Coordinates of C-alpha atoms and ligand atoms in Angstrom, one line a residue:
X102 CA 96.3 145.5 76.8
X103 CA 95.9 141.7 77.8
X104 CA 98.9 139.9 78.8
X105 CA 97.3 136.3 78.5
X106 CA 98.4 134.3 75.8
X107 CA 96.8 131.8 74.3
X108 CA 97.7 128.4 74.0
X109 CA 96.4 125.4 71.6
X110 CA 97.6 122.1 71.6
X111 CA 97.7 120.0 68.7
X112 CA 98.2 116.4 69.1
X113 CA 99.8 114.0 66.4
X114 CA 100.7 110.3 66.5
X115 CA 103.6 108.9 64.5
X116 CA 104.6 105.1 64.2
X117 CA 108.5 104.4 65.0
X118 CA 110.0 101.0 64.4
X119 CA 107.3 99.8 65.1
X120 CA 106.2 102.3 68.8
X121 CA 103.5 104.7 68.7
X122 CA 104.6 108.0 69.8
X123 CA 102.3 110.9 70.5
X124 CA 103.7 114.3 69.8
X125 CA 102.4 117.2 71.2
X126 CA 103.0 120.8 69.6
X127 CA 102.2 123.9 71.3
X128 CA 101.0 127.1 69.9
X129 CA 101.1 129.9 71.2
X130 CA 99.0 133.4 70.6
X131 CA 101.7 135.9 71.5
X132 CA 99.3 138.9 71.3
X133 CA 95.8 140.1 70.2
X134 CA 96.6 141.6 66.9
X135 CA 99.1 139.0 66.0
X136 CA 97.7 136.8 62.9
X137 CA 100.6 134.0 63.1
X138 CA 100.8 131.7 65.9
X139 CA 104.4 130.9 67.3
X140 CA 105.6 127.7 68.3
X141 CA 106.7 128.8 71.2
X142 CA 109.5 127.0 72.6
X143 CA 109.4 124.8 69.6
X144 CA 108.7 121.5 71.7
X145 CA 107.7 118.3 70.1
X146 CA 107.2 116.1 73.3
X147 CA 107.3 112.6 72.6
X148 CA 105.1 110.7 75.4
X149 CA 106.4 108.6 77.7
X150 CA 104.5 105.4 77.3
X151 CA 104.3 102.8 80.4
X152 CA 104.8 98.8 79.6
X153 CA 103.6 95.9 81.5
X154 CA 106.1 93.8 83.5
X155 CA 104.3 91.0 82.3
X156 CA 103.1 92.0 78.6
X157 CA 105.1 94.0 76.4
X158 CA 101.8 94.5 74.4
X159 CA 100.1 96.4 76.9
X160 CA 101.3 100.4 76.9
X161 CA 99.5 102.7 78.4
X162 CA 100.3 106.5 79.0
X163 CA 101.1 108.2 82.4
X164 CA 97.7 109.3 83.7
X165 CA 96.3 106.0 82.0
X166 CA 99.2 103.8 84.6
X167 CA 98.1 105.4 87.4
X168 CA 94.8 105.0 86.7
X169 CA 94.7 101.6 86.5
X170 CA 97.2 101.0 89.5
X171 CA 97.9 97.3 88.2
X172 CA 98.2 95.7 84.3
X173 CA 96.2 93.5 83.1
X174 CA 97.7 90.4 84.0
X175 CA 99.0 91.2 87.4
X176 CA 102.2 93.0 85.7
X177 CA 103.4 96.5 86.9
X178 CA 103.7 99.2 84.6
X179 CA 107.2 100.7 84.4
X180 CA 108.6 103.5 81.9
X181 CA 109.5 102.5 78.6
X182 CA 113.0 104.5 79.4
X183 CA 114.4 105.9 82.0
X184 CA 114.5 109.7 81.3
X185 CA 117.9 111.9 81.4
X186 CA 117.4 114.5 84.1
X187 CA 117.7 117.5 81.7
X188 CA 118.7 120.1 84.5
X189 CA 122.3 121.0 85.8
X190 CA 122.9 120.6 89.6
X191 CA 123.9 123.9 89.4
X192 CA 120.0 125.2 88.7
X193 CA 118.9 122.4 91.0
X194 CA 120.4 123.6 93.9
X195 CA 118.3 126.6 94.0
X196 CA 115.5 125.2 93.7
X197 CA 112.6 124.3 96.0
X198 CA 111.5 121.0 96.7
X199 CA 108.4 122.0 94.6
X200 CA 110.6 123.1 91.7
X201 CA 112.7 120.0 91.7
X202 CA 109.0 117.9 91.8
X203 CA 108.1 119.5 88.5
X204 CA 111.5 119.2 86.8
X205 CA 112.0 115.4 87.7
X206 CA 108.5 114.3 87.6
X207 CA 107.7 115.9 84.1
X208 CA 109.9 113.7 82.7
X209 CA 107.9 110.7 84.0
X210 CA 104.2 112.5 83.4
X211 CA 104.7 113.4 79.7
X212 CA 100.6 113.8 79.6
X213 CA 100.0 115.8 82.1
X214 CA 99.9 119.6 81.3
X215 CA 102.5 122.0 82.6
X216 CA 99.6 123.6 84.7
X217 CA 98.5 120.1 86.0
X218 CA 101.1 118.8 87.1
X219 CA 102.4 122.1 89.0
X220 CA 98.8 122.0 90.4
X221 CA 99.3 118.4 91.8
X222 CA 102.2 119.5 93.3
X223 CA 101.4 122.5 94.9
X224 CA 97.9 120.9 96.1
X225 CA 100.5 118.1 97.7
X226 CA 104.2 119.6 99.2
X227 CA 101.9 122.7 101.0
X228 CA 101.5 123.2 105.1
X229 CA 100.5 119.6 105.8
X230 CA 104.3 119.1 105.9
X231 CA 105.9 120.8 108.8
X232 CA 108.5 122.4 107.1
X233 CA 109.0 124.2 103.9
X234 CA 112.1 122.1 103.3
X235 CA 109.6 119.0 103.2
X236 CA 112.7 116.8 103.0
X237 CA 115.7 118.2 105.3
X238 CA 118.4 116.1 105.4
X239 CA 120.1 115.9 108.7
X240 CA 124.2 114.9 109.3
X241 CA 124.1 112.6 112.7
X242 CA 127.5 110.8 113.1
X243 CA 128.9 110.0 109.5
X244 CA 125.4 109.8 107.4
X245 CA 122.9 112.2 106.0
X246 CA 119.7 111.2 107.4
X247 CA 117.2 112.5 104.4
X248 CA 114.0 112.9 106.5
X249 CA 111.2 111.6 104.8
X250 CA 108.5 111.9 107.9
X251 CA 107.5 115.7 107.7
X252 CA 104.1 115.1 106.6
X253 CA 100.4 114.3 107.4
X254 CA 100.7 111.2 108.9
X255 CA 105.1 111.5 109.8
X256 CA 106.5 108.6 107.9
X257 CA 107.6 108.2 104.1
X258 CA 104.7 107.0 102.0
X259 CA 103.5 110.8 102.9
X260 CA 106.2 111.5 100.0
X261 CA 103.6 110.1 97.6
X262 CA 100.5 109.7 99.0
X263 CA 99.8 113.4 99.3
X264 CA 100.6 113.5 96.1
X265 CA 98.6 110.3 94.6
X266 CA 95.2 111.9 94.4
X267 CA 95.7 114.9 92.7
X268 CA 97.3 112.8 90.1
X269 CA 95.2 110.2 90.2
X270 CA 92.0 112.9 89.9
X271 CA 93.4 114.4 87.0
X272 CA 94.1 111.6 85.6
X273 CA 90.6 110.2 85.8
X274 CA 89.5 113.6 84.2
X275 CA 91.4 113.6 81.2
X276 CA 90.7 110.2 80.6
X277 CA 86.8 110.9 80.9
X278 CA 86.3 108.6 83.6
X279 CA 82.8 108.5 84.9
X280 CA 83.0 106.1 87.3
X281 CA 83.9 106.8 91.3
X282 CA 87.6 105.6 91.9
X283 CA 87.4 103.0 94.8
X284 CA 91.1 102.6 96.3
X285 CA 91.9 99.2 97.8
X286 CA 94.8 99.0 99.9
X287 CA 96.3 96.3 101.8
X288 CA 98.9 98.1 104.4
X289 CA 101.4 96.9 106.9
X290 CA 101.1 100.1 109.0
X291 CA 101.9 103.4 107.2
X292 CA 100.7 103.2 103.8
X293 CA 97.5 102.4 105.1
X294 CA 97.6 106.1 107.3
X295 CA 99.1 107.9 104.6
X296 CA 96.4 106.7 101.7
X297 CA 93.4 107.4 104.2
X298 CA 94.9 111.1 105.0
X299 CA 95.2 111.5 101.3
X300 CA 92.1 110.5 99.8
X301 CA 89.7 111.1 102.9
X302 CA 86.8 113.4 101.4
X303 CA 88.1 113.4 98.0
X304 CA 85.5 113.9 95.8
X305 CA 84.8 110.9 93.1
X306 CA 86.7 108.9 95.3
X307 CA 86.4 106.1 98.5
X308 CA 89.1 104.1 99.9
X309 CA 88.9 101.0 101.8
X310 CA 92.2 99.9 103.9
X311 CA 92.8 96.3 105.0
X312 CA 95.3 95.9 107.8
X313 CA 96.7 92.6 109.4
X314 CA 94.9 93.4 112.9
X315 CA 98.0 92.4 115.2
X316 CA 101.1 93.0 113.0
X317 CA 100.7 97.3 113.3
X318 CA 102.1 99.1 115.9
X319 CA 99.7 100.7 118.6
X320 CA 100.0 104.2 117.6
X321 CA 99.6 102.8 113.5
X322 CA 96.3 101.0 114.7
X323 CA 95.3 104.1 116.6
X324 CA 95.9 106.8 113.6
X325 CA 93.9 104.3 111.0
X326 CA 90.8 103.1 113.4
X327 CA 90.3 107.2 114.3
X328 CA 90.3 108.7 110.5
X329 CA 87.5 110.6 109.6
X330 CA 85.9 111.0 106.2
X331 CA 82.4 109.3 104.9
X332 CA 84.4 108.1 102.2
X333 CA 86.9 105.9 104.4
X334 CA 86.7 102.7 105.5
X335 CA 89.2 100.7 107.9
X336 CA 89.6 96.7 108.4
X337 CA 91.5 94.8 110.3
X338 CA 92.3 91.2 109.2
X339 CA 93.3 88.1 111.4
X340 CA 96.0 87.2 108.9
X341 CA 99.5 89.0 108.2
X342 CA 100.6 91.6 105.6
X343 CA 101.4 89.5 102.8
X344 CA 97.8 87.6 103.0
X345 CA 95.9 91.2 103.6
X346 CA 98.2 92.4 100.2
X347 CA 97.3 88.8 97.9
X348 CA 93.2 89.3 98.8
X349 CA 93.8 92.8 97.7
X350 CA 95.6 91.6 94.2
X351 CA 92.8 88.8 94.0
X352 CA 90.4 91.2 94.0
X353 CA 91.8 93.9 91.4
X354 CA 92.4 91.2 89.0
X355 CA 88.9 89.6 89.0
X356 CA 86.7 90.4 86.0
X357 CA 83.8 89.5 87.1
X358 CA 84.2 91.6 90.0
X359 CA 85.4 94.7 87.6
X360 CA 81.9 94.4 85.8
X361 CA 79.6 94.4 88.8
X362 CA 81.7 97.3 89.8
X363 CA 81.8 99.1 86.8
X364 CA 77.4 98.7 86.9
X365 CA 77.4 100.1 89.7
X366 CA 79.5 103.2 88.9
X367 CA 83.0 101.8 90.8
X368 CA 86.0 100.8 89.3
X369 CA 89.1 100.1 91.8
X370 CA 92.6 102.2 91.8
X371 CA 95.5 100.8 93.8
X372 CA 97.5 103.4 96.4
X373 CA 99.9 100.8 97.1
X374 CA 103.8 101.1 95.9
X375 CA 102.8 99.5 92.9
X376 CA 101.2 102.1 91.6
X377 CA 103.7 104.1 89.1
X378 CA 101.8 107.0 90.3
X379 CA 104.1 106.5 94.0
X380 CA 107.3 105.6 92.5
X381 CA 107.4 108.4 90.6
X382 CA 107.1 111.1 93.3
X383 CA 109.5 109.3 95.4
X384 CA 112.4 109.8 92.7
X385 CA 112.5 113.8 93.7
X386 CA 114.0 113.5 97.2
X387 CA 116.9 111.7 95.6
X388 CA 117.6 114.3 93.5
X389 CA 116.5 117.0 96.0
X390 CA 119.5 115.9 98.7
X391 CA 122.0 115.4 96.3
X392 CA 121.8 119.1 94.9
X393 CA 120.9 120.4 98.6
X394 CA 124.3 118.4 99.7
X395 CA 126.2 120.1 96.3
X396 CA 124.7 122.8 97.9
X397 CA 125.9 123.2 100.9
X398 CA 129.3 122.0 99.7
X399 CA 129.3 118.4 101.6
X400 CA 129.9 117.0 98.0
X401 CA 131.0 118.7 94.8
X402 CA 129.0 118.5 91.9
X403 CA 129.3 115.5 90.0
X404 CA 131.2 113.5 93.4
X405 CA 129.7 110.2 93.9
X406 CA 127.3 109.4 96.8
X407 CA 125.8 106.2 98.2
X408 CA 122.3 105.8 99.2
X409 CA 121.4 103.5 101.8
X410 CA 117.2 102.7 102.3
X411 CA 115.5 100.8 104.4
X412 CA 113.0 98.1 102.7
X413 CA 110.1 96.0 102.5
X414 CA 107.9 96.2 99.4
X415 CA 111.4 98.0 97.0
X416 CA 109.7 100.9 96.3
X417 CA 112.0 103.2 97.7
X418 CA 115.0 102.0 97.0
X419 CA 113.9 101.1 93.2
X420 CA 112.9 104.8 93.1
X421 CA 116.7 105.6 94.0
X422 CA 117.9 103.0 91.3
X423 CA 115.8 105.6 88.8
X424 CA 117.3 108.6 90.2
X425 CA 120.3 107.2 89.3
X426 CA 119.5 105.6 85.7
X427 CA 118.5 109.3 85.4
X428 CA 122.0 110.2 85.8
X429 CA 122.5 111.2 89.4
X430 CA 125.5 110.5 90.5
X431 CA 124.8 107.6 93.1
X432 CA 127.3 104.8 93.4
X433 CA 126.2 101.6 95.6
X434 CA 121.8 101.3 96.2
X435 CA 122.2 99.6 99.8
X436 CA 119.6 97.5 100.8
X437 CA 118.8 97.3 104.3
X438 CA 116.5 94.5 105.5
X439 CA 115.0 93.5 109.1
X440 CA 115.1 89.9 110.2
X441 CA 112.7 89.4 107.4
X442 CA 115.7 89.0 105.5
X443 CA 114.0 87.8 101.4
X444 CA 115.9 90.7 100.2
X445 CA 119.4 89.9 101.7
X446 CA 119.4 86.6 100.4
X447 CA 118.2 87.4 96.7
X448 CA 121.1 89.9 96.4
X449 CA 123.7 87.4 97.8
X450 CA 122.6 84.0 96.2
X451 CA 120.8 85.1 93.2
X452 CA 117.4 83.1 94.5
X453 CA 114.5 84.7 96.0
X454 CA 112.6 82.7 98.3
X455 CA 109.8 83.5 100.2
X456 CA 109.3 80.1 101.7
X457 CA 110.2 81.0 105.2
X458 CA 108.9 81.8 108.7
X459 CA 107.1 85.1 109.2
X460 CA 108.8 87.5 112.0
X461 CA 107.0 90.2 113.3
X462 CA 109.6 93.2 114.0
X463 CA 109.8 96.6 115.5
X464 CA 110.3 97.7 112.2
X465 CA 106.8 96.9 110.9
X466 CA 106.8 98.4 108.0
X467 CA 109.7 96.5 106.3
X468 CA 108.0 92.9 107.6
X469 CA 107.4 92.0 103.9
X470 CA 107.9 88.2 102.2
X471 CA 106.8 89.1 98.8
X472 CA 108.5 92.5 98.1
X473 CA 105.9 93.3 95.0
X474 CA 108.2 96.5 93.1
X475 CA 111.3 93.6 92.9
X476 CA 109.4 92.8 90.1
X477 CA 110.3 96.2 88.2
X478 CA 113.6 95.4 88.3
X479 CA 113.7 91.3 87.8
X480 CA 112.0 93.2 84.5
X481 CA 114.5 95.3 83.9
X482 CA 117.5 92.5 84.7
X483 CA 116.1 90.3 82.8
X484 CA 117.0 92.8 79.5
X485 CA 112.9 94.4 79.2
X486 CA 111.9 91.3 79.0
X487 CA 108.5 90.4 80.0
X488 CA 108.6 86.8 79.1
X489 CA 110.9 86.3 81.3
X490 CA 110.2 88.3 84.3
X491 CA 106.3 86.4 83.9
X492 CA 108.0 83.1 84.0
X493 CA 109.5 84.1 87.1
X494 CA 106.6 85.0 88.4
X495 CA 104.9 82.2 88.0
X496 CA 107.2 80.5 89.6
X497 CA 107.2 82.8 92.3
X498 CA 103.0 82.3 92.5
X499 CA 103.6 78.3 92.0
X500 CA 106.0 77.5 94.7
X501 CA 107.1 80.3 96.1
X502 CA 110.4 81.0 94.8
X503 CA 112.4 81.5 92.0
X504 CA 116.3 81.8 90.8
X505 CA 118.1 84.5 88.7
X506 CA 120.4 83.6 85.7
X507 CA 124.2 84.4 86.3
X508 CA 123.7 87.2 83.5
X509 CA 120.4 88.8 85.3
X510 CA 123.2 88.8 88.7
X511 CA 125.7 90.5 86.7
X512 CA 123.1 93.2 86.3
X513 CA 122.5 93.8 90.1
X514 CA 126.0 95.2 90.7
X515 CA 124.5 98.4 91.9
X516 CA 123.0 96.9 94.9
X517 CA 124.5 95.6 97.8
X518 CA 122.0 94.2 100.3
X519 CA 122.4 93.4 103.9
X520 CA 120.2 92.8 107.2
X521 CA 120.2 94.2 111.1
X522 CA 118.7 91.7 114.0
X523 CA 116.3 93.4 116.4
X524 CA 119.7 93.4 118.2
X525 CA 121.2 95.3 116.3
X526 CA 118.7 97.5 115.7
X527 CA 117.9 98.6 119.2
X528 CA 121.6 98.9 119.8
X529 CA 122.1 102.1 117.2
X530 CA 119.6 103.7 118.3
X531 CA 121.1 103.9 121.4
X532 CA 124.3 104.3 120.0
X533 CA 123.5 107.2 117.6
X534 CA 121.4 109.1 120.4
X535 CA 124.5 108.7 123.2
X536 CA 127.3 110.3 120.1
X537 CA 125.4 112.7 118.7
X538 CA 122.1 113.4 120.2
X539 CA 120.1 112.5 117.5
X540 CA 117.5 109.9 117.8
X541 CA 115.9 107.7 115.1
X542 CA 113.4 105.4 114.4
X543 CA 113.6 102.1 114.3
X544 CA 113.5 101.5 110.6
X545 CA 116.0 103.9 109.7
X546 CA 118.1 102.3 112.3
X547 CA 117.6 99.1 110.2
X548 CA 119.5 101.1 107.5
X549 CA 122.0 102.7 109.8
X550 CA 122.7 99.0 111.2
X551 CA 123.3 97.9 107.9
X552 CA 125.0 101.0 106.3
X553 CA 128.2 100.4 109.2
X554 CA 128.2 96.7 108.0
X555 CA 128.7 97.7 104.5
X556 CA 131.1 100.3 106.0
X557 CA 133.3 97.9 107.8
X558 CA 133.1 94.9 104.8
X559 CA 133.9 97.5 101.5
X560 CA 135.9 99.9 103.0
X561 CA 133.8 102.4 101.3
X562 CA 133.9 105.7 102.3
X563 CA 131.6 108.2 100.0
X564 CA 129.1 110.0 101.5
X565 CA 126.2 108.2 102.2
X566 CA 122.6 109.2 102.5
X567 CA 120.0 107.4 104.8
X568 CA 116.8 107.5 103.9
X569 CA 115.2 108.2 107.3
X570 CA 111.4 106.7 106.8
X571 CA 109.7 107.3 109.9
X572 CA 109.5 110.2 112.8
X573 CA 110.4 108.1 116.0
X574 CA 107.5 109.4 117.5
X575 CA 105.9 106.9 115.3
X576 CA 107.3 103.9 117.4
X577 CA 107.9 105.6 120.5
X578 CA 107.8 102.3 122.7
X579 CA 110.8 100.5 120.7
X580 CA 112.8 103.8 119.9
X581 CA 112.6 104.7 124.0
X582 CA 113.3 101.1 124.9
X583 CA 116.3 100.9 122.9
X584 CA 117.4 104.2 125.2
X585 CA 116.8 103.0 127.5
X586 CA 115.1 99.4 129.1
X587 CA 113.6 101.8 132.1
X588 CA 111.3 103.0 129.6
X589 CA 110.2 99.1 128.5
X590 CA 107.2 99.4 131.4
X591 CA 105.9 103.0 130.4
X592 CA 102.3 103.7 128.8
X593 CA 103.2 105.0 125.5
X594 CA 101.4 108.2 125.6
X595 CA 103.9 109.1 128.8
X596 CA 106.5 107.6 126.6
X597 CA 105.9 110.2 123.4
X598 CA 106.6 113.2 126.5
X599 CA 109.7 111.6 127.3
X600 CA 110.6 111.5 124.0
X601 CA 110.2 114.7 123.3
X602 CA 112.5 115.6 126.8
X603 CA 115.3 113.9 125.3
X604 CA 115.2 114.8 122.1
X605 CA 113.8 118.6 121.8
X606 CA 111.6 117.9 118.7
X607 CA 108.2 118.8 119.5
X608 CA 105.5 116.3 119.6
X609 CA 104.1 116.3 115.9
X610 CA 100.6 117.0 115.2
X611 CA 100.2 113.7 113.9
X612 CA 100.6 112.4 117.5
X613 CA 98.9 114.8 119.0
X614 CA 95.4 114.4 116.8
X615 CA 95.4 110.9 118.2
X616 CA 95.7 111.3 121.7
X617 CA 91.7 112.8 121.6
X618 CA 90.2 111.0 118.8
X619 CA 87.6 108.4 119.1
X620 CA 87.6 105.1 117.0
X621 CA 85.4 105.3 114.4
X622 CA 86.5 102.0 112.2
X623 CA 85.8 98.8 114.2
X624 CA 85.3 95.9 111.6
X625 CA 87.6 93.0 111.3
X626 CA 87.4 90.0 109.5
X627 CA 88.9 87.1 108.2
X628 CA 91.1 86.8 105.1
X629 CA 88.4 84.7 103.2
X630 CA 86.0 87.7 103.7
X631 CA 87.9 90.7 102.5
X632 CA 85.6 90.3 99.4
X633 CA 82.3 90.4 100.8
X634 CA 83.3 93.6 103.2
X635 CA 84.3 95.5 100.2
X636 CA 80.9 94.9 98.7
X637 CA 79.1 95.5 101.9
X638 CA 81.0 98.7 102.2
X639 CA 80.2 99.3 98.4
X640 CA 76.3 98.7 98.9
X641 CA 76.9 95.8 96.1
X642 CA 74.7 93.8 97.3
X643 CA 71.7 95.7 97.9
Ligands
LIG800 C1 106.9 101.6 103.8 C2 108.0 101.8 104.7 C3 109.3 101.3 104.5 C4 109.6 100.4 103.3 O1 109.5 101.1 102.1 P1 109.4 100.3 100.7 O2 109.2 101.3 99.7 O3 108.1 99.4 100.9 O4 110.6 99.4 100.6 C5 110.3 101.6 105.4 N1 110.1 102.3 106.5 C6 108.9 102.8 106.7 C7 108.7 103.6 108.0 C8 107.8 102.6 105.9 O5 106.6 103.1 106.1

């Protein structure tokens, strides 16, 4: 007796008001000597197709978005809806991070098999994390701190980014791609980490990282300039974020470029938080701490709960506004800006302007002008409508700003959006550390800072989660400053050992590693260049 069934997939395509679906049936061999084949469970998917922010023409299908990163005209790709998540809290709460993955993110992945995707996972949330929880979330005063630094590289975009190749190599497969995936990235500190730990010796794959050479933190610089992998390849720039991120975007959307690439056997992927392929991972956690808070009976099921993320290029926080257009129970999306403050002023005067000094921060990561996944929900403000939303972005590109009708404002109730000072900042750390012991980094204490102004200005009161983005070990310098100024003098590899005296969280691997490594990446260039290093890199040329 065998007990493997047998499974064939049939494919169909039907045209609806005028929107290609794809239907998939499944049939199923229940035994040997059976002659009919069962529809077992009787599913007729219909695929999720992905739009263009800037062309409602262009659809692709999952795999298809994430290959291709970007649209055709610059646009993002965003779902045509937003799925209803289709399992109680009551199941959820039993389940493992891994479980909720595949239950939220199958929603989103409508190509991808069953077995796919729950490889991708599996391949992803395993012992690079340092914790089977992968995301705990941690009560410190009155927030839940959802701690989002427990992998490879201890900060957030490990969420995605261990994820990103698996799905990005399956998708290439079932799309028959021949070509070798080159991902470009432009990073202002921990993407750029998180990417290189994720793709380094992937097979089929190289990635090239551009980072502005002065606006990282030390330890940042230290974990990019030491990866291994022959497939990696690390650049400093003398330029900021925002200029390292527009040479990258040049570059994806050049044509010419895509056709010497293509002859010699290249074609470019994005692993920035543009790519639907990150959004989408980063959704779970959401979902993950509000059942683990049902739970653990914090909330009851179905009670109302703020989030509260700190942010620079939206990703996170958009993937929180899809958690709840998926039905989770969140109330008010709180946006919490650094003194790079774009953000704060879009939600309080409706115009986005990016005309403004630059201010390098301790919370690097969130030092953004141009926060690129705004642009998923100016598209989704503006009523779907990618007219619109490529007007504004024009305008945007043109001179640097652009203003939201009263009606698109009406639309951004969810959101309330408010900034810290370095100040500020440095001062709850401190705080949070002296009441209850627990010590964060300095971009969560961005959100923390802003999370007690909402507090104090609405009155509010619902329990509110924090996304917590980075291990302080990460920015061990600031975090122990803002302890203490004794510590301002220190060399920071002392500093990471009194760290770990005062807080009793061991020194993570991450840190560790880089303590012995040797540099291995030592180009920089200038912006104008970027170009001519990737083909250098690429052996274009020769
Ligand atoms: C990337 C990052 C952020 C900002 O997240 P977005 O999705 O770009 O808004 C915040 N904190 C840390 C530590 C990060 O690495």
């Amino acid at each position: 007796m065998t007990e493997k069934k047998k499974t064939f997939i049939m494919n169909g395509v039907l045209g609806l008001q005028g929107t290609l679906f794809i239907l998939r049936y499944e049939f199923v061999q229940e035994s040997e000597s059976s002659l009919l084949y069962k529809t077992q469970k009787q599913r007729m998917e219909l695929d999720m197709l992905y739009v263009s922010t800037r062309n409602a023409a262009e659809k692709v299908t999952a795999s298809q978005a994430i290959l291709k990163g970007l649209a055709e005209n610059g646009g993002l790709f965003v779902p045509e809806q937003i799925p209803t998540l289709d399992v109680p809290v009551d199941k959820l709460q039993d389940m493992t991070y891994q479980e909720t993955a595949y239950e939220v993110m199958k929603l989103f992945l409508t190509d991808y098999t069953e077995e796919e995707l729950k490889d991708c996972i599996k391949s992803a949330y395993d012992d690079k994390f340092d914790t089977s929880e992968i995301a705990p979330l941690i009560k410190a005063q009155d927030a839940y701190y959802l701690e989002l630094f427990h992998g490879a590289t201890i900060a957030f975009k490990d969420m995605a980014l261990s994820i990103l190749p698996h799905l990005l190599i399956t998708a290439a497969k079932k799309n028959q791609v021949k070509n070798d995936i080159v991902i470009l990235t432009a990073t202002s500190g921990d993407t750029g980490k998180a990417a290189l730990a994720g793709f380094a010796d992937v097979e089929g794959t190289k990635i090239i990282v551009f980072y502005p050479k002065d606006g990282v933190s030390p330890i940042q610089r230290q974990q990019m300039v030491t990866q291994k992998g022959d497939n990696t390849f690390v650049v400093g720039i003398n330029g900021n974020f925002d200029q390292a991120q527009t040479g990258v975007k040049q570059m994806f959307s050049d044509p010419e470029l895509a056709k010497e690439l293509d002859a010699a056997g290249y074609q470019f992927s994005s692993a920035n938080s543009i790519n639907i392929g990150r959004l989408v991972p980063q959704i779970v956690y959401y979902v993950y701490a509000y059942a683990k808070m049902v739970k653990s009976g914090e909330i009851k099921d179905g009670e109302t709960i703020n989030v509260t993320v700190p942010t620079g290029n939206f990703g996170n926080i958009l993937a929180a506004f899809y958690a709840k257009n998926m039905g989770l129970p969140i109330g008010k999306l709180i946006c919490a800006s650094n003194e790079n403050k774009v953000l704060y002023d879009f939600f309080t005067t409706g115009t986005y302007d990016k005309n403004r000094e630059f201010i390098l921060t301790s919370s690097p990561s969130m030092d953004i002008l141009i926060s690129s996944n705004l642009e998923r929900l100016i598209y989704r403000i503006a009523g779907d409508n990618a007219q619109k939303n490529q007007e504004l972005m024009r305008t945007l590109q043109e001179t640097g700003s652009y203003c939201i009708s009263e009606e698109m404002r009406a639309r951004l109730k969810d959101f309330y959006g408010n900034f810290a000072s370095e100040e500020e900042t440095a001062s709850i750390i401190g705080e949070i550390y002296r009441d209850a012991g627990y010590i964060i980094d300095t971009h969560t204490a961005v959100a923390a800072a802003v999370y007690q102004k909402y507090k104090k200005e609405t009155g509010d009161v619902a329990k509110t989660v924090i996304a917590s983005t980075a291990s302080p070990y990460k920015f061990t310098r600031s975090v122990m400053t803002a302890i203490d100024e004794k510590y301002s003098d220190r060399p920071d590899f002392e500093l990471v050992d009194e760290l770990q005296a005062l807080s009793n969280v061991i020194v993570p691997k991450a840190i560790e590693d880089i303590r012995v490594a040797s540099v291995v990446h030592k180009t920089v260039c200038e912006v104008d260049k970027m170009q001519s290093v990737v083909r250098e890199f690429l052996k274009m040329d020769a």
